[in-house]
Amino acid sequence: MNRDRAALEALDREDPLRGFRQRFALPEGVLYLDGNSLGALPRAAMARLERTVEEEWGEGLITSWLAADWMEAPRRVGDKIAALIGAGPGEVIVADSTSVNVFKAVTAALSLRPERSVILSETGNFPTDLYMMQGIAAFSGGRVRAEAVAGDAVLGRLGEDVAVLLLTQVHYKTGAVHDMAEVTRAAHAAGALVVWDLSHSAGAIPVDLNGAGADFAVGCGYKFLNGGPGAPAYLFAAQRHHGAAVPVLSGWLGHAEPFAFEDGYRPAEGIARFLCGTPPVLGMAALECGVDLMAEADMGALRDKSLRLGRIFMELMETHCGEFGFTLVSPREDARRGSQVSFAHPQGYGIMQALKERGVIGDFRAPDVLRFGLTPLYLRYGDMLDAVLQIRAVCETRAWDDPRWKVRAAVT
Ligand SMILES: Cc1ncc(COP(=O)(O)O)c(C=O)c1O
């Protein structure tokens, strides 16, 4: 395939998603390959936040809980996210962080399998998922055990003691994709429930929770959904579990009648029982803009472009950086790759810092992985060539070999 600049620019001219880029406020001279970590700023969010702060908060004050529909935002935005992940209305709620939602979903699933004791996951899963499992086990006083096995051993480990399987659909480091339908089927056949972490899936690949028969899911608002730093997360619970799944984080807003101020907790009907405390209104307003924008895009076109960006990036790396010792850690096969391409390199940390100084922003994940997020809404095919040529320049000049980067920063 011809991957010279003219060929890539021709692809950009024909790109059905090309109009989306101008809907984001992207800094000049920056190639942003980190939308899988923190999505870019939708222009609509700037105006929306101004209005929410000045009018709704400043003038409406507390009346805005009703007048500006703040109270309904967790359900309203949840329904919009539901449409992106194959869930139905009333099955997704926006609340809390992904970590807290992992806790809520796993404990709810445990409440549906009281005779079983194991929470199962894969080694190398995103740490917060593993840590939450470990915290739940520690708190359970011996009732529950947390166990992680290698990815290819997960299905074989399913057995009569496994209550919940917790997996991230698209791996945060490698971008490898689990087959949600197949894994869910196997878990159900073994009598277990599944909690899917969709942090790197929603807005990145087509997701069909109900098509796969999923039980619970959680995910981040600030990555591919472009909801802003620290955006609230979301939780999916399949309708069939709403009645019996008992929330352990039994906060007042998940009560059947919060404003009855009863002493005893009675869970709300439906997804609202997974609310806990007061929703973060400003974060929710920004998130809604990101979700609305994503909802305008055709998921088929998005996936096509994401995969093609990935193929082009990998090919260009082979052509221009083949001699510099990068090892591809993402699956080459389209069906198994999410919306990122990652390479391992012994000097990965220094290379990424040198790239950032040159305006190419990706990130580094210990011990040696350079992650490049490919976000089809605002990246261009030509950007792939520019990024790879900068990587080449960093390697040729050994710009990574700088004393400033011998000590790692708090955020990598
Ligand atoms: C798979 C996965 N789960 C969870 C999180 C983070 O959760 P939280 O929003 O609670 O920090 C991340 C963050 O990168 C992630 O990649």
mmCIF file of C-alpha atoms in Angstrom, residues 13-270:
data_model
loop_
_atom_site.group_PDB
_atom_site.id
_atom_site.type_symbol
_atom_site.label_atom_id
_atom_site.label_comp_id
_atom_site.label_asym_id
_atom_site.label_seq_id
_atom_site.Cartn_x
_atom_site.Cartn_y
_atom_site.Cartn_z
ATOM 1 C CA ARG A 13 -10.227 14.086 1.997
ATOM 2 C CA GLU A 14 -12.499 11.051 1.572
ATOM 3 C CA ASP A 15 -12.914 10.418 5.322
ATOM 4 C CA PRO A 16 -16.646 10.419 6.205
ATOM 5 C CA LEU A 17 -15.745 11.494 9.771
ATOM 6 C CA ARG A 18 -13.517 14.430 8.761
ATOM 7 C CA GLY A 19 -16.071 17.028 9.888
ATOM 8 C CA PHE A 20 -15.790 16.000 13.536
ATOM 9 C CA ARG A 21 -12.265 17.333 14.056
ATOM 10 C CA GLN A 22 -13.384 20.961 14.036
ATOM 11 C CA ARG A 23 -15.902 20.202 16.783
ATOM 12 C CA PHE A 24 -12.965 19.795 19.185
ATOM 13 C CA ALA A 25 -10.703 22.522 20.559
ATOM 14 C CA LEU A 26 -7.302 21.031 19.744
ATOM 15 C CA PRO A 27 -4.107 22.949 20.475
ATOM 16 C CA GLU A 28 -2.059 24.075 17.470
ATOM 17 C CA GLY A 29 1.030 22.033 16.718
ATOM 18 C CA VAL A 30 0.060 19.094 18.904
ATOM 19 C CA LEU A 31 -0.488 15.563 17.671
ATOM 20 C CA TYR A 32 -2.748 14.071 20.290
ATOM 21 C CA LEU A 33 -2.447 10.294 20.512
ATOM 22 C CA ASP A 34 -3.718 9.993 24.063
ATOM 23 C CA GLY A 35 -7.497 10.225 23.713
ATOM 24 C CA ASN A 36 -7.668 6.738 25.196
ATOM 25 C CA SER A 37 -6.464 8.261 28.453
ATOM 26 C CA LEU A 38 -8.037 11.723 28.438
ATOM 27 C CA GLY A 39 -10.256 12.633 25.502
ATOM 28 C CA ALA A 40 -9.968 16.026 23.792
ATOM 29 C CA LEU A 41 -12.197 19.007 24.622
ATOM 30 C CA PRO A 42 -15.440 19.224 22.629
ATOM 31 C CA ARG A 43 -16.128 22.868 21.756
ATOM 32 C CA ALA A 44 -19.726 22.378 22.864
ATOM 33 C CA ALA A 45 -18.513 21.608 26.394
ATOM 34 C CA MET A 46 -16.993 25.082 26.779
ATOM 35 C CA ALA A 47 -20.286 26.845 26.105
ATOM 36 C CA ARG A 48 -22.243 24.292 28.110
ATOM 37 C CA LEU A 49 -20.044 24.651 31.186
ATOM 38 C CA GLU A 50 -20.268 28.426 30.989
ATOM 39 C CA ARG A 51 -24.045 28.214 30.892
ATOM 40 C CA THR A 52 -24.230 25.622 33.643
ATOM 41 C CA VAL A 53 -22.005 27.669 35.916
ATOM 42 C CA GLU A 54 -23.339 31.157 35.217
ATOM 43 C CA GLU A 55 -27.031 30.541 34.680
ATOM 44 C CA GLU A 56 -27.906 27.255 36.306
ATOM 45 C CA TRP A 57 -25.639 27.494 39.340
ATOM 46 C CA GLY A 58 -25.148 31.273 39.575
ATOM 47 C CA GLU A 59 -28.728 32.346 39.026
ATOM 48 C CA GLY A 60 -30.840 29.243 39.464
ATOM 49 C CA LEU A 61 -28.999 28.120 42.592
ATOM 50 C CA ILE A 62 -30.723 25.215 44.272
ATOM 51 C CA THR A 63 -33.836 25.493 42.104
ATOM 52 C CA SER A 64 -31.755 24.097 39.231
ATOM 53 C CA TRP A 65 -31.995 20.588 40.633
ATOM 54 C CA LEU A 66 -35.464 20.617 39.115
ATOM 55 C CA ALA A 67 -35.546 23.634 36.780
ATOM 56 C CA ALA A 68 -32.350 22.626 34.936
ATOM 57 C CA ASP A 69 -33.015 18.926 35.346
ATOM 58 C CA TRP A 70 -29.838 18.281 37.322
ATOM 59 C CA MET A 71 -31.626 15.541 39.232
ATOM 60 C CA GLU A 72 -32.338 13.545 36.076
ATOM 61 C CA ALA A 73 -28.845 13.911 34.591
ATOM 62 C CA PRO A 74 -27.494 10.538 35.822
ATOM 63 C CA ARG A 75 -30.350 8.723 34.084
ATOM 64 C CA ARG A 76 -30.522 11.006 31.056
ATOM 65 C CA VAL A 77 -26.814 10.766 30.257
ATOM 66 C CA GLY A 78 -26.920 7.086 31.210
ATOM 67 C CA ASP A 79 -29.553 6.453 28.554
ATOM 68 C CA LYS A 80 -27.401 8.223 25.971
ATOM 69 C CA ILE A 81 -24.399 6.070 26.880
ATOM 70 C CA ALA A 82 -26.639 2.994 26.817
ATOM 71 C CA ALA A 83 -27.287 3.620 23.138
ATOM 72 C CA LEU A 84 -23.518 3.487 22.493
ATOM 73 C CA ILE A 85 -22.939 0.179 24.279
ATOM 74 C CA GLY A 86 -25.889 -1.963 23.277
ATOM 75 C CA ALA A 87 -27.901 -1.411 26.446
ATOM 76 C CA GLY A 88 -31.537 -0.400 26.780
ATOM 77 C CA PRO A 89 -33.046 2.740 28.312
ATOM 78 C CA GLY A 90 -33.001 2.517 32.101
ATOM 79 C CA GLU A 91 -30.059 0.114 32.203
ATOM 80 C CA VAL A 92 -27.183 2.605 32.582
ATOM 81 C CA ILE A 93 -26.615 5.212 35.259
ATOM 82 C CA VAL A 94 -23.860 7.842 35.366
ATOM 83 C CA ALA A 95 -22.237 8.119 38.777
ATOM 84 C CA ASP A 96 -19.041 8.061 40.769
ATOM 85 C CA SER A 97 -15.719 6.880 39.379
ATOM 86 C CA THR A 98 -15.082 3.667 37.460
ATOM 87 C CA SER A 99 -13.285 2.272 40.499
ATOM 88 C CA VAL A 100 -16.306 2.849 42.734
ATOM 89 C CA ASN A 101 -18.595 1.396 40.083
ATOM 90 C CA VAL A 102 -16.409 -1.726 39.915
ATOM 91 C CA PHE A 103 -17.018 -2.098 43.634
ATOM 92 C CA LYS A 104 -20.767 -1.582 43.217
ATOM 93 C CA ALA A 105 -21.109 -3.969 40.267
ATOM 94 C CA VAL A 106 -18.981 -6.748 41.752
ATOM 95 C CA THR A 107 -20.738 -6.635 45.123
ATOM 96 C CA ALA A 108 -24.140 -6.572 43.396
ATOM 97 C CA ALA A 109 -23.137 -9.633 41.373
ATOM 98 C CA LEU A 110 -21.899 -11.341 44.555
ATOM 99 C CA SER A 111 -25.293 -10.709 46.128
ATOM 100 C CA LEU A 112 -26.817 -12.728 43.277
ATOM 101 C CA ARG A 113 -24.465 -15.679 43.846
ATOM 102 C CA PRO A 114 -24.426 -16.034 47.652
ATOM 103 C CA GLU A 115 -23.423 -19.693 47.519
ATOM 104 C CA ARG A 116 -20.231 -18.954 45.529
ATOM 105 C CA SER A 117 -17.081 -17.337 46.820
ATOM 106 C CA VAL A 118 -14.594 -16.387 44.073
ATOM 107 C CA ILE A 119 -14.190 -13.129 42.155
ATOM 108 C CA LEU A 120 -12.102 -14.060 39.133
ATOM 109 C CA SER A 121 -10.068 -11.840 36.820
ATOM 110 C CA GLU A 122 -6.976 -11.966 34.657
ATOM 111 C CA THR A 123 -3.475 -11.033 35.761
ATOM 112 C CA GLY A 124 -2.413 -7.765 34.183
ATOM 113 C CA ASN A 125 -5.969 -6.383 34.224
ATOM 114 C CA PHE A 126 -6.142 -2.659 34.980
ATOM 115 C CA PRO A 127 -4.948 -2.367 38.595
ATOM 116 C CA THR A 128 -8.054 -0.679 40.007
ATOM 117 C CA ASP A 129 -10.157 -3.703 38.987
ATOM 118 C CA LEU A 130 -7.763 -6.067 40.759
ATOM 119 C CA TYR A 131 -7.395 -3.795 43.778
ATOM 120 C CA MET A 132 -11.163 -3.451 44.184
ATOM 121 C CA MET A 133 -11.536 -7.241 44.096
ATOM 122 C CA GLN A 134 -8.845 -7.526 46.740
ATOM 123 C CA GLY A 135 -10.539 -4.888 48.913
ATOM 124 C CA ILE A 136 -13.896 -6.619 48.680
ATOM 125 C CA ALA A 137 -12.278 -9.937 49.614
ATOM 126 C CA ALA A 138 -10.480 -8.368 52.575
ATOM 127 C CA PHE A 139 -13.696 -6.727 53.791
ATOM 128 C CA SER A 140 -15.727 -9.921 53.421
ATOM 129 C CA GLY A 141 -14.088 -11.557 56.403
ATOM 130 C CA GLY A 142 -13.300 -14.748 54.535
ATOM 131 C CA ARG A 143 -16.578 -15.160 52.631
ATOM 132 C CA VAL A 144 -15.038 -14.024 49.323
ATOM 133 C CA ARG A 145 -11.700 -14.684 47.614
ATOM 134 C CA ALA A 146 -10.101 -12.655 44.818
ATOM 135 C CA GLU A 147 -8.221 -14.641 42.210
ATOM 136 C CA ALA A 148 -6.443 -13.623 38.994
ATOM 137 C CA VAL A 149 -5.151 -16.085 36.413
ATOM 138 C CA ALA A 150 -3.464 -15.574 33.026
ATOM 139 C CA GLY A 151 -5.827 -14.363 30.307
ATOM 140 C CA ASP A 152 -5.764 -17.616 28.385
ATOM 141 C CA ALA A 153 -6.555 -19.594 31.565
ATOM 142 C CA VAL A 154 -9.653 -17.613 32.577
ATOM 143 C CA LEU A 155 -12.254 -19.763 30.858
ATOM 144 C CA GLY A 156 -10.615 -22.945 32.140
ATOM 145 C CA ARG A 157 -10.721 -21.624 35.711
ATOM 146 C CA LEU A 158 -14.484 -21.076 35.669
ATOM 147 C CA GLY A 159 -15.968 -23.575 38.095
ATOM 148 C CA GLU A 160 -18.571 -24.074 40.767
ATOM 149 C CA ASP A 161 -16.927 -21.659 43.192
ATOM 150 C CA VAL A 162 -16.698 -18.677 40.810
ATOM 151 C CA ALA A 163 -19.396 -16.097 41.503
ATOM 152 C CA VAL A 164 -18.185 -13.200 39.365
ATOM 153 C CA LEU A 165 -15.810 -12.800 36.442
ATOM 154 C CA LEU A 166 -14.435 -9.261 36.132
ATOM 155 C CA LEU A 167 -12.699 -8.458 32.843
ATOM 156 C CA THR A 168 -11.712 -5.377 30.879
ATOM 157 C CA GLN A 169 -12.961 -5.852 27.334
ATOM 158 C CA VAL A 170 -10.140 -3.900 25.653
ATOM 159 C CA HIS A 171 -6.859 -4.265 27.517
ATOM 160 C CA TYR A 172 -5.552 -0.907 28.696
ATOM 161 C CA LYS A 173 -1.951 -1.637 27.801
ATOM 162 C CA THR A 174 -2.042 -3.828 24.700
ATOM 163 C CA GLY A 175 -5.432 -2.930 23.234
ATOM 164 C CA ALA A 176 -6.289 -6.645 22.898
ATOM 165 C CA VAL A 177 -10.046 -7.296 22.754
ATOM 166 C CA HIS A 178 -11.918 -10.061 24.564
ATOM 167 C CA ASP A 179 -14.830 -11.650 22.723
ATOM 168 C CA MET A 180 -17.600 -10.421 24.996
ATOM 169 C CA ALA A 181 -20.278 -12.795 23.695
ATOM 170 C CA GLU A 182 -18.095 -15.888 23.920
ATOM 171 C CA VAL A 183 -16.706 -15.128 27.380
ATOM 172 C CA THR A 184 -20.137 -14.220 28.749
ATOM 173 C CA ARG A 185 -21.604 -17.432 27.364
ATOM 174 C CA ALA A 186 -18.858 -19.527 28.953
ATOM 175 C CA ALA A 187 -19.212 -17.756 32.300
ATOM 176 C CA HIS A 188 -22.971 -18.231 32.314
ATOM 177 C CA ALA A 189 -22.591 -21.886 31.380
ATOM 178 C CA ALA A 190 -20.423 -22.247 34.491
ATOM 179 C CA GLY A 191 -22.996 -20.421 36.614
ATOM 180 C CA ALA A 192 -20.985 -17.199 37.056
ATOM 181 C CA LEU A 193 -21.955 -13.595 36.339
ATOM 182 C CA VAL A 194 -19.751 -11.203 34.372
ATOM 183 C CA VAL A 195 -18.787 -7.597 35.046
ATOM 184 C CA TRP A 196 -17.223 -5.926 31.999
ATOM 185 C CA ASP A 197 -14.958 -2.894 32.307
ATOM 186 C CA LEU A 198 -15.652 -0.926 29.116
ATOM 187 C CA SER A 199 -13.240 1.933 29.795
ATOM 188 C CA HIS A 200 -11.360 1.369 26.522
ATOM 189 C CA SER A 201 -14.388 0.075 24.583
ATOM 190 C CA ALA A 202 -17.187 2.633 24.750
ATOM 191 C CA GLY A 203 -16.784 5.049 21.856
ATOM 192 C CA ALA A 204 -13.828 3.007 20.583
ATOM 193 C CA ILE A 205 -15.310 -0.251 19.284
ATOM 194 C CA PRO A 206 -18.865 -1.497 18.748
ATOM 195 C CA VAL A 207 -20.192 -2.877 22.048
ATOM 196 C CA ASP A 208 -23.363 -4.946 22.351
ATOM 197 C CA LEU A 209 -23.967 -5.666 26.028
ATOM 198 C CA ASN A 210 -27.470 -7.059 25.657
ATOM 199 C CA GLY A 211 -26.561 -8.934 22.500
ATOM 200 C CA ALA A 212 -23.870 -10.682 24.557
ATOM 201 C CA GLY A 213 -26.206 -11.244 27.517
ATOM 202 C CA ALA A 214 -23.897 -9.259 29.813
ATOM 203 C CA ASP A 215 -24.812 -8.873 33.476
ATOM 204 C CA PHE A 216 -23.000 -5.738 34.626
ATOM 205 C CA ALA A 217 -20.568 -3.255 33.102
ATOM 206 C CA VAL A 218 -18.710 -0.121 34.107
ATOM 207 C CA GLY A 219 -16.577 2.410 32.271
ATOM 208 C CA CYS A 220 -14.852 5.785 32.215
ATOM 209 C CA GLY A 221 -16.391 8.985 30.895
ATOM 210 C CA TYR A 222 -13.129 10.809 30.270
ATOM 211 C CA LYS A 223 -11.497 8.588 27.635
ATOM 212 C CA PHE A 224 -13.110 7.926 24.242
ATOM 213 C CA LEU A 225 -16.342 9.596 25.419
ATOM 214 C CA ASN A 226 -14.465 12.902 25.774
ATOM 215 C CA GLY A 227 -16.200 13.817 29.032
ATOM 216 C CA GLY A 228 -13.333 15.823 30.538
ATOM 217 C CA PRO A 229 -10.782 15.239 33.301
ATOM 218 C CA GLY A 230 -12.306 13.227 36.136
ATOM 219 C CA ALA A 231 -15.648 12.934 34.320
ATOM 220 C CA PRO A 232 -18.162 10.756 36.141
ATOM 221 C CA ALA A 233 -18.225 7.094 35.151
ATOM 222 C CA TYR A 234 -21.162 4.825 34.321
ATOM 223 C CA LEU A 235 -22.609 1.535 35.457
ATOM 224 C CA PHE A 236 -24.750 -0.895 33.461
ATOM 225 C CA ALA A 237 -26.944 -3.492 35.141
ATOM 226 C CA ALA A 238 -29.045 -5.734 32.928
ATOM 227 C CA GLN A 239 -32.722 -5.144 33.552
ATOM 228 C CA ARG A 240 -33.215 -8.733 34.731
ATOM 229 C CA HIS A 241 -30.924 -8.067 37.716
ATOM 230 C CA HIS A 242 -32.550 -4.839 38.878
ATOM 231 C CA GLY A 243 -34.870 -6.449 41.374
ATOM 232 C CA ALA A 244 -32.562 -8.873 43.130
ATOM 233 C CA ALA A 245 -29.150 -7.163 43.015
ATOM 234 C CA VAL A 246 -28.658 -5.483 46.369
ATOM 235 C CA PRO A 247 -26.435 -2.381 46.395
ATOM 236 C CA VAL A 248 -23.829 -2.440 49.131
ATOM 237 C CA LEU A 249 -23.119 1.278 48.718
ATOM 238 C CA SER A 250 -26.638 2.071 49.865
ATOM 239 C CA GLY A 251 -26.556 5.845 49.645
ATOM 240 C CA TRP A 252 -29.566 8.084 49.967
ATOM 241 C CA LEU A 253 -29.953 8.859 46.265
ATOM 242 C CA GLY A 254 -30.294 5.137 45.543
ATOM 243 C CA HIS A 255 -33.193 4.966 47.997
ATOM 244 C CA ALA A 256 -36.720 4.386 46.724
ATOM 245 C CA GLU A 257 -37.763 7.804 48.094
ATOM 246 C CA PRO A 258 -34.728 9.957 48.921
ATOM 247 C CA PHE A 259 -36.856 12.874 50.045
ATOM 248 C CA ALA A 260 -38.903 10.763 52.430
ATOM 249 C CA PHE A 261 -35.786 10.817 54.652
ATOM 250 C CA GLU A 262 -36.587 7.440 56.183
ATOM 251 C CA ASP A 263 -34.158 5.810 58.604
ATOM 252 C CA GLY A 264 -34.243 2.482 56.812
ATOM 253 C CA TYR A 265 -32.719 1.855 53.390
ATOM 254 C CA ARG A 266 -35.080 0.627 50.688
ATOM 255 C CA PRO A 267 -33.442 0.372 47.251
ATOM 256 C CA ALA A 268 -35.030 2.270 44.375
ATOM 257 C CA GLU A 269 -36.663 0.304 41.612
ATOM 258 C CA GLY A 270 -34.493 -0.090 38.560
#
